[in-house]
XYZ file of C-alpha atoms in Angstrom:
679
model
C -20.663 -36.700 -26.095
C -19.633 -39.105 -28.085
C -20.929 -41.042 -30.797
C -22.367 -44.104 -31.565
C -20.208 -45.350 -34.297
C -17.036 -44.727 -31.565
C -19.684 -46.430 -28.989
C -19.891 -48.940 -30.863
C -15.537 -49.602 -31.665
C -14.878 -49.085 -28.228
C -17.106 -51.717 -27.056
C -15.932 -54.453 -29.620
C -13.510 -55.859 -28.867
C -13.574 -55.756 -25.320
C -17.320 -57.795 -25.304
C -15.797 -60.237 -27.790
C -12.798 -61.180 -25.907
C -15.857 -62.081 -22.656
C -17.643 -64.257 -25.268
C -17.927 -68.531 -23.573
C -15.838 -70.586 -25.158
C -14.306 -68.354 -26.696
C -10.529 -69.153 -26.718
C -7.800 -66.633 -26.366
C -4.944 -66.738 -29.342
C -1.394 -66.496 -27.536
C -0.014 -63.718 -27.700
C 2.338 -63.014 -30.410
C 4.807 -60.025 -30.308
C 4.506 -58.077 -34.177
C 7.256 -58.083 -36.471
C 9.036 -54.003 -36.699
C 10.069 -52.936 -39.867
C 13.649 -52.301 -40.041
C 12.809 -49.293 -42.019
C 9.102 -47.854 -41.209
C 7.581 -46.164 -44.222
C 5.993 -43.080 -43.960
C 9.345 -42.273 -40.334
C 7.301 -41.270 -37.644
C 7.153 -37.623 -37.201
C 8.469 -35.715 -33.896
C 6.219 -35.163 -30.826
C 4.670 -31.559 -31.547
C 4.406 -29.540 -28.519
C 1.911 -26.797 -27.709
C 4.745 -23.870 -28.249
C 3.458 -21.355 -30.553
C 2.925 -17.915 -30.340
C -0.426 -18.668 -28.206
C 0.688 -21.165 -26.328
C 0.355 -20.002 -22.611
C 2.924 -17.694 -21.294
C 5.394 -19.688 -18.833
C 5.509 -17.112 -15.937
C 6.148 -18.095 -12.433
C 3.907 -20.056 -10.022
C 2.124 -17.524 -8.261
C 2.435 -17.837 -4.338
C 1.077 -16.253 -0.979
C 3.217 -13.031 -1.788
C 2.246 -13.595 -5.246
C -1.230 -13.712 -6.449
C -2.255 -15.486 -9.637
C -4.254 -11.809 -10.568
C -1.061 -10.292 -10.600
C -2.048 -8.801 -7.193
C 0.429 -9.127 -4.124
C -0.736 -11.751 -2.335
C -2.050 -11.891 1.071
C 1.473 -12.548 2.995
C 3.140 -9.785 0.643
C 6.499 -8.764 1.855
C 8.777 -5.554 1.433
C 11.437 -4.169 3.908
C 11.669 -1.217 5.499
C 14.273 1.255 5.397
C 14.539 4.406 7.332
C 17.617 6.465 6.922
C 19.161 10.277 9.136
C 21.715 11.968 7.087
C 23.833 14.905 7.390
C 25.974 15.513 5.052
C 28.956 19.184 4.011
C 29.373 20.078 0.939
C 33.283 21.074 1.055
C 32.944 23.376 -2.626
C 36.653 24.821 -2.219
C 37.944 20.492 -1.821
C 34.885 19.577 -4.055
C 34.702 16.493 -1.555
C 31.289 15.493 0.093
C 32.040 14.565 3.878
C 29.231 12.627 5.761
C 27.447 10.447 8.655
C 24.540 7.719 7.829
C 21.659 6.190 10.364
C 20.354 3.158 9.111
C 17.277 1.770 10.678
C 16.640 -1.614 8.757
C 13.210 -3.756 9.691
C 13.270 -7.218 8.639
C 9.852 -7.317 7.617
C 10.841 -10.678 5.424
C 9.840 -14.402 6.738
C 13.855 -15.276 6.905
C 16.394 -14.280 9.575
C 19.473 -12.275 8.457
C 22.646 -12.851 9.224
C 24.182 -10.220 6.702
C 23.238 -7.653 4.411
C 24.634 -6.189 1.333
C 25.090 -2.042 0.399
C 25.298 -0.075 -2.407
C 27.707 2.278 -2.790
C 27.612 3.396 -6.535
C 30.358 5.940 -5.996
C 32.448 3.656 -7.040
C 31.573 3.826 -10.430
C 33.734 6.159 -10.145
C 36.715 4.676 -8.890
C 40.082 3.810 -10.944
C 39.476 0.125 -12.602
C 35.219 -0.070 -11.667
C 33.689 -2.858 -13.825
C 31.821 0.353 -15.192
C 34.735 2.239 -15.663
C 35.908 -0.418 -18.182
C 32.500 -0.696 -19.716
C 32.038 2.826 -21.164
C 34.231 5.284 -22.703
C 35.418 8.143 -19.720
C 34.194 10.064 -22.179
C 30.875 8.606 -23.318
C 27.613 9.149 -21.287
C 28.289 6.645 -18.978
C 32.517 6.801 -18.633
C 33.546 7.125 -14.637
C 37.322 6.256 -15.938
C 39.829 9.196 -15.097
C 38.519 9.977 -11.583
C 39.927 9.281 -8.690
C 37.031 9.062 -7.027
C 34.404 6.904 -5.083
C 33.151 6.420 -1.143
C 35.828 6.156 1.333
C 34.390 4.681 4.220
C 35.977 5.889 7.848
C 33.595 3.127 9.817
C 30.251 1.029 9.980
C 28.751 0.171 13.750
C 25.770 -1.350 14.977
C 23.512 -0.517 17.486
C 22.189 -3.444 18.888
C 19.287 -3.241 22.086
C 19.697 -5.792 23.953
C 16.834 -8.275 25.257
C 14.669 -7.022 27.765
C 16.326 -9.199 31.583
C 13.295 -10.825 33.413
C 12.991 -9.303 36.982
C 13.431 -11.915 39.754
C 11.305 -12.881 41.849
C 10.903 -11.908 45.154
C 7.903 -13.453 47.177
C 5.664 -11.263 47.445
C 7.591 -7.894 47.227
C 6.882 -6.158 43.682
C 10.010 -6.886 42.076
C 12.168 -3.019 41.769
C 11.558 -1.968 37.930
C 14.368 -2.270 35.748
C 16.425 0.642 33.996
C 16.489 -0.434 29.894
C 20.144 -1.497 28.627
C 21.562 0.741 26.339
C 22.243 -0.258 23.113
C 25.274 -1.487 22.158
C 27.186 -0.238 19.383
C 29.734 -2.893 17.756
C 32.287 -2.446 14.843
C 30.798 -4.344 12.233
C 33.500 -6.182 9.357
C 32.337 -5.328 5.397
C 33.892 -6.015 2.551
C 33.724 -3.953 -0.452
C 32.795 -5.771 -4.706
C 32.826 -2.863 -6.321
C 29.574 -1.278 -6.321
C 28.431 -3.369 -4.294
C 29.143 -4.133 0.020
C 27.987 -6.957 2.220
C 28.302 -6.109 5.958
C 28.421 -9.256 8.592
C 25.925 -8.798 11.091
C 27.020 -8.596 14.874
C 23.763 -10.466 15.817
C 20.915 -12.368 13.366
C 18.240 -10.001 12.296
C 15.306 -12.227 12.641
C 11.907 -11.481 11.300
C 10.140 -8.738 12.601
C 13.606 -7.330 14.304
C 15.311 -4.451 13.350
C 18.869 -2.970 13.456
C 20.576 0.455 13.818
C 23.376 1.141 11.478
C 25.533 4.743 11.633
C 28.338 4.760 8.918
C 31.119 7.342 8.634
C 31.883 8.615 4.701
C 33.276 10.596 1.909
C 34.142 10.925 -1.556
C 35.459 13.246 -3.922
C 32.418 14.764 -6.724
C 32.758 14.236 -10.191
C 32.303 16.687 -12.706
C 30.967 14.118 -14.743
C 28.899 11.240 -12.685
C 27.900 9.144 -15.467
C 25.045 12.171 -16.160
C 23.521 10.915 -12.680
C 25.076 13.329 -10.635
C 27.746 15.851 -10.672
C 28.842 19.266 -10.805
C 29.421 22.394 -12.856
C 30.996 25.746 -11.495
C 29.893 26.637 -8.967
C 26.297 24.344 -8.966
C 26.524 20.702 -7.450
C 23.778 18.465 -8.060
C 24.364 15.657 -5.495
C 22.945 11.872 -6.130
C 24.121 8.048 -4.722
C 25.406 10.261 -2.604
C 25.301 7.954 0.721
C 25.336 3.846 0.689
C 21.975 2.835 -0.169
C 20.469 -0.434 1.304
C 20.532 -3.168 -1.311
C 16.845 -4.675 -2.025
C 15.575 -7.886 0.004
C 12.632 -9.949 -2.042
C 10.734 -12.454 -2.179
C 12.048 -13.924 -6.023
C 16.126 -12.870 -6.080
C 17.040 -12.832 -1.744
C 19.655 -9.840 -2.086
C 19.535 -8.092 -5.171
C 23.344 -7.687 -6.267
C 23.393 -6.119 -9.569
C 26.556 -4.248 -9.881
C 26.152 -0.052 -10.822
C 27.781 -0.079 -13.788
C 26.505 3.085 -15.002
C 23.862 2.183 -17.717
C 21.420 0.227 -15.592
C 19.428 2.458 -12.575
C 17.923 1.322 -8.816
C 15.997 -0.651 -7.242
C 15.521 0.309 -3.269
C 13.780 0.092 -0.739
C 10.878 2.452 1.259
C 10.924 4.131 3.931
C 11.562 7.918 5.639
C 14.526 9.621 5.305
C 15.519 13.345 7.220
C 18.999 14.895 5.174
C 20.247 17.886 6.360
C 23.323 19.501 3.832
C 25.451 21.885 5.208
C 26.548 24.155 2.397
C 28.162 27.824 2.365
C 25.295 30.382 3.340
C 25.061 31.484 -0.113
C 23.796 28.931 -1.602
C 20.259 27.824 -2.550
C 19.086 23.555 -1.681
C 16.506 21.745 -4.337
C 15.918 18.786 -2.915
C 14.144 15.292 -2.521
C 10.897 16.184 0.248
C 9.558 19.410 2.831
C 12.288 21.733 3.900
C 12.018 21.926 7.619
C 14.111 24.651 8.628
C 12.742 27.620 6.402
C 12.671 30.529 8.560
C 16.177 29.512 9.283
C 17.241 29.268 4.991
C 14.792 30.949 3.418
C 13.871 35.218 3.732
C 10.110 36.101 4.725
C 9.581 38.001 1.193
C 10.357 33.910 -0.252
C 8.051 32.136 2.809
C 5.457 34.546 1.512
C 5.889 33.547 -2.144
C 5.608 30.128 -1.630
C 2.407 30.453 0.391
C 0.554 32.503 -2.608
C 2.846 30.066 -5.318
C 1.111 26.507 -3.539
C -2.969 27.778 -3.918
C -1.714 29.479 -7.695
C -2.197 27.953 -11.295
C 0.160 30.422 -12.189
C 3.652 31.638 -11.791
C 5.253 33.181 -9.290
C 9.150 34.112 -8.900
C 10.444 33.276 -5.336
C 13.650 34.311 -6.475
C 13.701 37.044 -8.644
C 17.290 38.236 -10.458
C 16.648 41.779 -8.611
C 17.471 39.348 -5.364
C 19.902 36.635 -6.796
C 22.658 40.050 -7.947
C 22.157 41.943 -5.061
C 22.625 39.305 -2.790
C 19.131 40.054 -1.536
C 18.263 35.840 -2.689
C 19.565 35.155 0.965
C 19.035 35.826 4.568
C 23.086 36.002 5.073
C 26.203 35.139 2.977
C 29.047 34.281 5.136
C 29.860 31.352 6.538
C 27.782 28.536 6.532
C 24.173 27.232 6.362
C 22.126 23.400 7.021
C 18.590 23.034 5.431
C 17.559 20.245 6.744
C 14.331 18.179 4.456
C 11.838 15.339 5.955
C 11.119 13.126 3.012
C 8.163 10.125 4.143
C 7.374 7.265 1.919
C 10.617 7.405 -0.535
C 13.077 5.019 -1.479
C 16.019 8.155 -2.184
C 16.753 11.368 -2.218
C 18.429 13.902 -4.195
C 19.247 17.686 -4.251
C 21.243 20.502 -6.160
C 22.668 23.749 -4.763
C 23.871 26.774 -6.446
C 24.599 30.041 -5.459
C 22.603 31.790 -8.463
C 19.412 29.589 -9.154
C 16.333 31.887 -9.638
C 13.395 30.848 -8.053
C 9.949 29.828 -9.970
C 6.460 28.231 -8.189
C 3.097 27.836 -8.766
C 1.041 25.131 -7.256
C -1.757 22.446 -8.388
C -4.127 20.709 -5.519
C -1.507 20.981 -3.246
C 1.138 20.347 -5.109
C 4.090 23.250 -5.229
C 5.427 22.644 -8.695
C 8.863 24.432 -8.625
C 11.634 25.254 -10.752
C 15.490 25.995 -10.164
C 18.075 27.193 -13.003
C 20.628 30.084 -13.806
C 20.422 33.254 -15.180
C 21.882 32.029 -18.135
C 19.329 29.339 -18.833
C 16.471 31.811 -18.873
C 14.795 32.361 -21.857
C 14.287 28.148 -22.039
C 13.674 27.687 -18.180
C 11.210 30.748 -17.807
C 8.008 28.313 -18.261
C 9.790 25.444 -16.234
C 7.232 25.524 -13.684
C 3.920 25.361 -15.810
C 5.917 22.930 -17.509
C 6.191 21.153 -13.804
C 3.025 22.339 -12.872
C 0.750 20.679 -16.149
C 2.952 17.416 -15.890
C 1.825 16.826 -12.921
C -1.877 17.796 -12.683
C -1.598 15.487 -16.727
C -0.331 12.874 -14.978
C -2.238 13.010 -11.761
C -5.565 12.928 -13.399
C -4.867 10.406 -16.158
C -3.568 7.633 -14.210
C -2.862 8.157 -10.191
C -3.319 11.139 -7.830
C 0.774 12.423 -7.374
C 1.844 10.942 -4.235
C 4.396 13.352 -2.712
C 3.941 17.176 -1.874
C 5.623 18.780 -3.962
C 7.925 18.623 -7.371
C 11.421 20.185 -8.047
C 12.667 20.779 -11.464
C 16.263 22.174 -11.478
C 19.153 22.888 -13.877
C 22.405 21.740 -13.928
C 24.838 19.602 -16.130
C 22.683 16.379 -15.363
C 21.163 15.559 -19.082
C 17.297 14.643 -17.412
C 18.218 11.754 -14.478
C 15.217 11.453 -12.331
C 15.144 10.957 -7.920
C 11.665 11.585 -6.156
C 10.428 14.702 -5.746
C 13.220 15.987 -8.224
C 13.689 16.027 -11.223
C 17.213 17.205 -13.071
C 17.525 18.312 -16.566
C 19.829 20.011 -18.454
C 18.672 23.659 -20.289
C 17.412 22.618 -23.157
C 17.599 23.823 -27.143
C 14.031 25.466 -26.900
C 10.754 25.177 -25.186
C 9.787 21.930 -26.155
C 12.768 20.305 -25.996
C 13.202 21.310 -22.632
C 9.591 20.288 -21.950
C 9.897 16.881 -23.584
C 12.920 16.306 -20.926
C 11.265 17.832 -18.059
C 7.870 16.070 -18.387
C 9.917 12.569 -18.986
C 12.019 13.206 -15.903
C 8.135 13.478 -13.584
C 6.887 11.117 -15.544
C 9.963 9.009 -13.744
C 7.583 10.341 -10.125
C 5.447 7.882 -10.717
C 7.466 5.011 -12.228
C 9.750 4.042 -10.208
C 9.498 6.586 -7.359
C 5.931 5.674 -6.809
C 6.042 1.805 -8.449
C 9.299 0.757 -7.139
C 10.128 -1.304 -9.667
C 13.878 -3.202 -10.316
C 15.094 -0.501 -12.835
C 18.213 -2.966 -13.315
C 16.787 -5.578 -13.989
C 13.633 -4.425 -16.822
C 14.111 -1.168 -17.785
C 11.139 -1.154 -19.892
C 9.801 -0.887 -16.387
C 9.404 2.367 -15.254
C 11.646 3.931 -19.025
C 9.328 2.231 -21.225
C 6.090 2.842 -19.284
C 6.977 5.934 -18.396
C 7.602 7.257 -22.097
C 4.179 6.412 -23.093
C 2.696 8.360 -20.660
C 4.925 10.783 -22.428
C 3.240 10.549 -26.086
C -0.242 12.074 -24.108
C 1.509 14.822 -21.784
C 3.356 15.998 -24.659
C 0.593 15.857 -27.335
C -2.036 17.534 -25.104
C 0.751 20.166 -23.526
C 1.367 21.762 -26.958
C -1.452 21.322 -28.109
C -0.210 18.661 -31.652
C -0.393 15.676 -33.588
C 2.958 13.514 -33.309
C 1.497 10.558 -35.148
C 4.324 10.358 -37.360
C 7.110 10.570 -34.356
C 4.817 7.471 -33.464
C 5.641 6.421 -36.817
C 9.291 7.299 -36.957
C 9.840 5.577 -33.443
C 8.303 2.039 -34.907
C 10.628 2.193 -38.233
C 13.609 3.017 -35.784
C 12.492 -0.595 -33.558
C 11.720 -2.581 -36.793
C 14.301 -2.168 -38.252
C 16.838 -2.142 -35.160
C 15.182 -5.819 -34.288
C 16.329 -7.261 -37.572
C 20.278 -6.628 -37.567
C 22.825 -8.658 -35.289
C 22.556 -7.041 -32.236
C 18.941 -7.357 -31.564
C 17.965 -8.426 -28.071
C 14.029 -9.009 -26.267
C 12.593 -5.771 -24.347
C 13.587 -8.425 -21.611
C 17.153 -8.185 -21.296
C 18.552 -6.587 -18.380
C 19.584 -2.888 -18.940
C 23.571 -3.809 -18.042
C 23.373 -5.888 -20.707
C 21.682 -3.948 -23.741
C 24.682 -4.169 -26.454
C 24.955 -0.293 -27.471
C 23.171 2.810 -26.946
C 20.496 1.989 -29.749
C 19.692 -0.854 -27.603
C 19.170 0.765 -24.346
C 16.967 3.603 -26.429
C 14.925 0.773 -28.233
C 14.332 -1.574 -25.756
C 14.308 0.620 -22.804
C 12.312 3.036 -23.994
C 10.705 3.461 -27.416
C 10.107 -0.523 -27.676
C 7.912 -0.369 -24.582
C 5.922 2.503 -25.575
C 4.682 2.040 -28.842
C 3.795 -1.519 -28.475
C 1.975 -0.556 -24.666
C 0.275 2.057 -27.509
C -0.669 -0.597 -30.015
C -1.897 -2.784 -27.012
C -4.192 0.460 -25.959
C -5.919 1.578 -29.389
C -5.273 -0.981 -31.367
C -5.939 -5.002 -29.225
C -8.274 -3.486 -25.585
C -9.165 0.028 -26.432
C -8.844 2.712 -24.673
C -11.500 2.422 -21.292
C -9.490 -1.153 -21.095
C -6.517 -1.297 -21.506
C -6.807 2.795 -19.108
C -8.270 0.589 -16.539
C -5.646 -2.037 -16.248
C -2.650 0.178 -16.450
C -4.520 2.391 -13.380
C -4.937 -1.190 -11.426
C -1.565 -2.329 -11.914
C -0.590 1.224 -10.640
C -2.463 1.227 -7.684
C -1.801 -2.516 -6.592
C 1.558 -1.822 -6.609
C 2.432 1.213 -5.270
C 4.854 1.293 -2.960
C 5.559 -1.996 -3.873
C 7.918 -4.450 -5.833
C 6.820 -5.203 -8.915
C 7.522 -8.144 -11.348
C 7.102 -8.030 -15.234
C 4.667 -10.985 -13.872
C 2.820 -9.416 -11.564
C 2.304 -7.006 -14.880
C 1.719 -9.516 -17.330
C -1.061 -10.689 -15.014
C -2.638 -7.593 -14.027
C -3.135 -6.529 -18.078
C -4.675 -9.823 -18.528
C -7.195 -9.957 -15.587
C -8.618 -6.775 -15.712
C -9.164 -6.426 -20.114
C -10.090 -10.040 -19.514
C -8.215 -11.542 -22.344
C -4.901 -13.912 -22.277
C -2.441 -12.243 -24.602
C 0.614 -14.661 -24.346
C 0.787 -13.973 -27.757
C 1.321 -10.558 -26.906
C 3.653 -10.560 -24.233
C 5.794 -13.333 -25.692
C 5.831 -11.469 -29.368
C 7.497 -7.958 -28.336
C 8.943 -8.214 -25.111
C 10.492 -11.743 -24.445
C 11.400 -11.927 -28.413
C 12.327 -10.049 -31.086
C 9.798 -12.092 -33.451
C 8.653 -9.609 -36.060
C 5.450 -8.707 -37.720
C 4.461 -8.866 -41.385
C 1.177 -8.623 -42.107
C 0.765 -8.553 -46.530
C -2.105 -8.610 -48.641
C -1.911 -11.297 -50.953
C -4.362 -11.560 -53.574
C -7.765 -9.773 -54.122
C -11.061 -11.443 -56.131
C -13.838 -10.155 -56.763
C -16.692 -11.825 -59.351
C -20.160 -10.309 -59.308
C -21.512 -13.421 -57.838
C -19.419 -14.963 -55.235
C -18.723 -11.743 -53.692
C -14.633 -10.480 -52.881
C -11.859 -12.581 -50.956
C -9.003 -11.330 -49.893
C -5.887 -13.580 -48.212
C -4.730 -12.010 -45.610
C -1.035 -13.001 -44.633
C 0.616 -12.725 -41.972
C 4.464 -13.880 -42.351
C 6.834 -13.194 -39.321
C 6.419 -15.081 -36.357
C 4.466 -12.332 -34.184
C 1.010 -11.496 -34.754
C -1.632 -8.709 -34.049
C -4.816 -8.045 -35.408
C -5.915 -7.011 -38.655
C -6.863 -3.623 -39.651
C -8.118 -3.957 -43.481
C -8.566 -0.836 -45.064
C -10.795 -1.427 -48.283
C -11.055 1.496 -51.596
C -13.706 1.242 -53.860
C -14.364 2.666 -57.557
C -15.570 5.103 -56.242
C -13.630 7.444 -53.813
C -14.925 5.059 -51.055
C -13.367 2.766 -48.701
C -14.564 1.293 -45.861
C -12.399 -0.610 -42.607
C -12.202 -4.345 -41.796
C -11.187 -5.434 -38.420
C -9.853 -8.314 -37.526
C -9.129 -10.008 -34.230
C -6.155 -11.934 -33.159
C -7.399 -15.370 -33.416
C -7.408 -14.977 -36.994
C -4.363 -16.582 -36.873
C -5.305 -19.772 -35.360
C -5.271 -21.426 -38.238
C -1.932 -20.456 -39.736
C -0.596 -17.886 -41.365
C -3.138 -17.570 -44.348
C -6.481 -16.020 -43.953
C -9.049 -15.747 -46.816
C -11.692 -12.703 -45.652
C -14.574 -13.413 -47.924
C -17.480 -10.581 -47.958
C -20.029 -8.888 -50.529
C -19.271 -5.124 -50.828
C -21.709 -3.955 -53.578
C -18.685 -1.843 -55.260
C -16.208 -2.560 -57.826
C -12.620 -2.946 -55.362
C -9.457 -1.545 -56.066
C -7.421 -1.408 -53.460
C -6.474 -3.073 -50.095
C -3.945 -2.060 -47.398
C -3.423 -3.876 -43.919
C -1.725 -1.368 -41.044
C -3.398 1.390 -43.207
C -2.614 4.249 -40.408
C 1.265 2.833 -39.560
C 0.127 2.447 -35.984
C 1.353 -1.823 -35.886
C 5.277 -2.014 -36.212
C 5.173 -4.014 -39.201
C 8.696 -5.233 -40.612
C 7.373 -4.465 -44.354
C 6.280 -1.714 -45.401
C 6.368 -2.459 -49.040
C 3.697 -5.778 -49.142
C 0.954 -4.035 -46.640
C -1.121 -2.376 -49.970
C -2.610 -4.261 -53.082
C -3.984 -2.354 -55.591
C -6.098 -3.601 -59.335
C -4.108 -3.393 -62.120
C -4.929 -0.277 -64.043
C -7.751 -1.743 -67.589
C -5.856 -2.583 -70.311
C -6.039 0.804 -72.516
C -7.755 0.487 -76.092
C -5.279 0.100 -79.628
């Protein structure tokens, strides 16, 4: 509503100019002074911490509320894989059939595949970035895929029946699909394929590959071998993702950044020495051929048991009774549905334990040398499945296998690789972390190579509840230590924001902070201090439900949390995910008078903001916890809080429990001066 004075001012000028007989003065150009005093200020835009976050515009594939849009699509990739493990040559040879379905609205004239074993090819980009003996080092080993052939099978169009008057045409037998050799071009860990025929929307094509590679002993801590034990991952060329955001995703595999893969069904078989036991992604398809009758019976019991059942015992392992036969080779066949990848482990020394939860088989495979730490691994696996299923989202697969070996910790669908571990808590932390990845990114298929925090960070956040609940302990001090680590790192010259792609982390500390710890402690703060557990948990579950077996982007996560919580969290995402803005809250002054009450001045000295938790202590030993919303910072970085306590204030402290990542804890508190002593 406009005021009468404002209305009069707006009308006075035009009405006066319209009076009869009035002579309008000739327009003149006012003289502009050479130097303006005071000088005009530069224009100001809304670019502060509370300004709207510039997310990508919503589309028909990705909605404004963070959900998949009405025309969301993603490609479907099914595989049939056959591999032979040569333990003498330490080499794998395989054949691969890929059935690629183009669900996009685009016609594809070429495809890209990921050839990750090329990380171990001499001169690879990754080998130049990471030293040979480092965790992700790929140098010093003659590895890499050796591609023998790639062909495409294209089914020809059905011929139209010939006109025959009134007589019905004789049926035409379908022509056999023709196999066409393809040309390919390898670019480090990516491979470009020219299709024989453009692949139209809705169409599909079949590729057949023949390949082999030498198995590295140290496979960038994601696969490898140790004596007679093999952990096989990235063991076949995999289709790159073609999506609605980037088209073909061709970021190289350098060792540090992980994976982004399409969903489909995978049938695979591995030929190994007959004395080997194989654990793998999916469901075993030929148990009568590779397991003894006793083992099959124990598995049937274990899936219904909440206690651990020994499937292969130490006595059976030492006597040779664990295998149906010891000579020659044996083929193990598996099938995995709705997965983005498959991996497997094989050893002639594996003990095997299992138990069940709600129809899910929780398994552990380990060598006798790891018994001390791994004897409870099946129990740990079961508890992890139960914890994440009941708290967040029901486990999507029929089994989980924790396998012991040289890899310190790595995840694949239904398969978690872990090392021996130093003790029970150490092993549980790794097992529950790798099993947590069955949700992110195995169920929610984010782009790990660009946004490692969307799987490692989410998973580390979930692990905090699993670890505390399993051990029945309070990890508050651990969380405070994590906050100190993050805030200190963000003040160094190597600081980077969470949104930095994983391939571009400057060092191992940044990997630990940006991918794991900082996203976790910030989500904990968002849950416990900003939104509240009920609101946050509802939003996080909804994000998981919406994007299960799909490919979310960061904007989809941000929008989902905002929409379900009903809060514009631009200030939070901008401060803690898009930048390294520092949070530094402090108590500046406290004044108290008997008649006018108390006034406490609180400052926000950093570029980041948070709600305020203020603990006020009184002379009688009691205290109050005062909570103020983040909106108090709309007016600037100083806020005056006034109230009328009935007691004398002797102390005041912001962030009293240390849950916020405050950079300068030393200025968080105020204490009244002690009374002067009487001479």
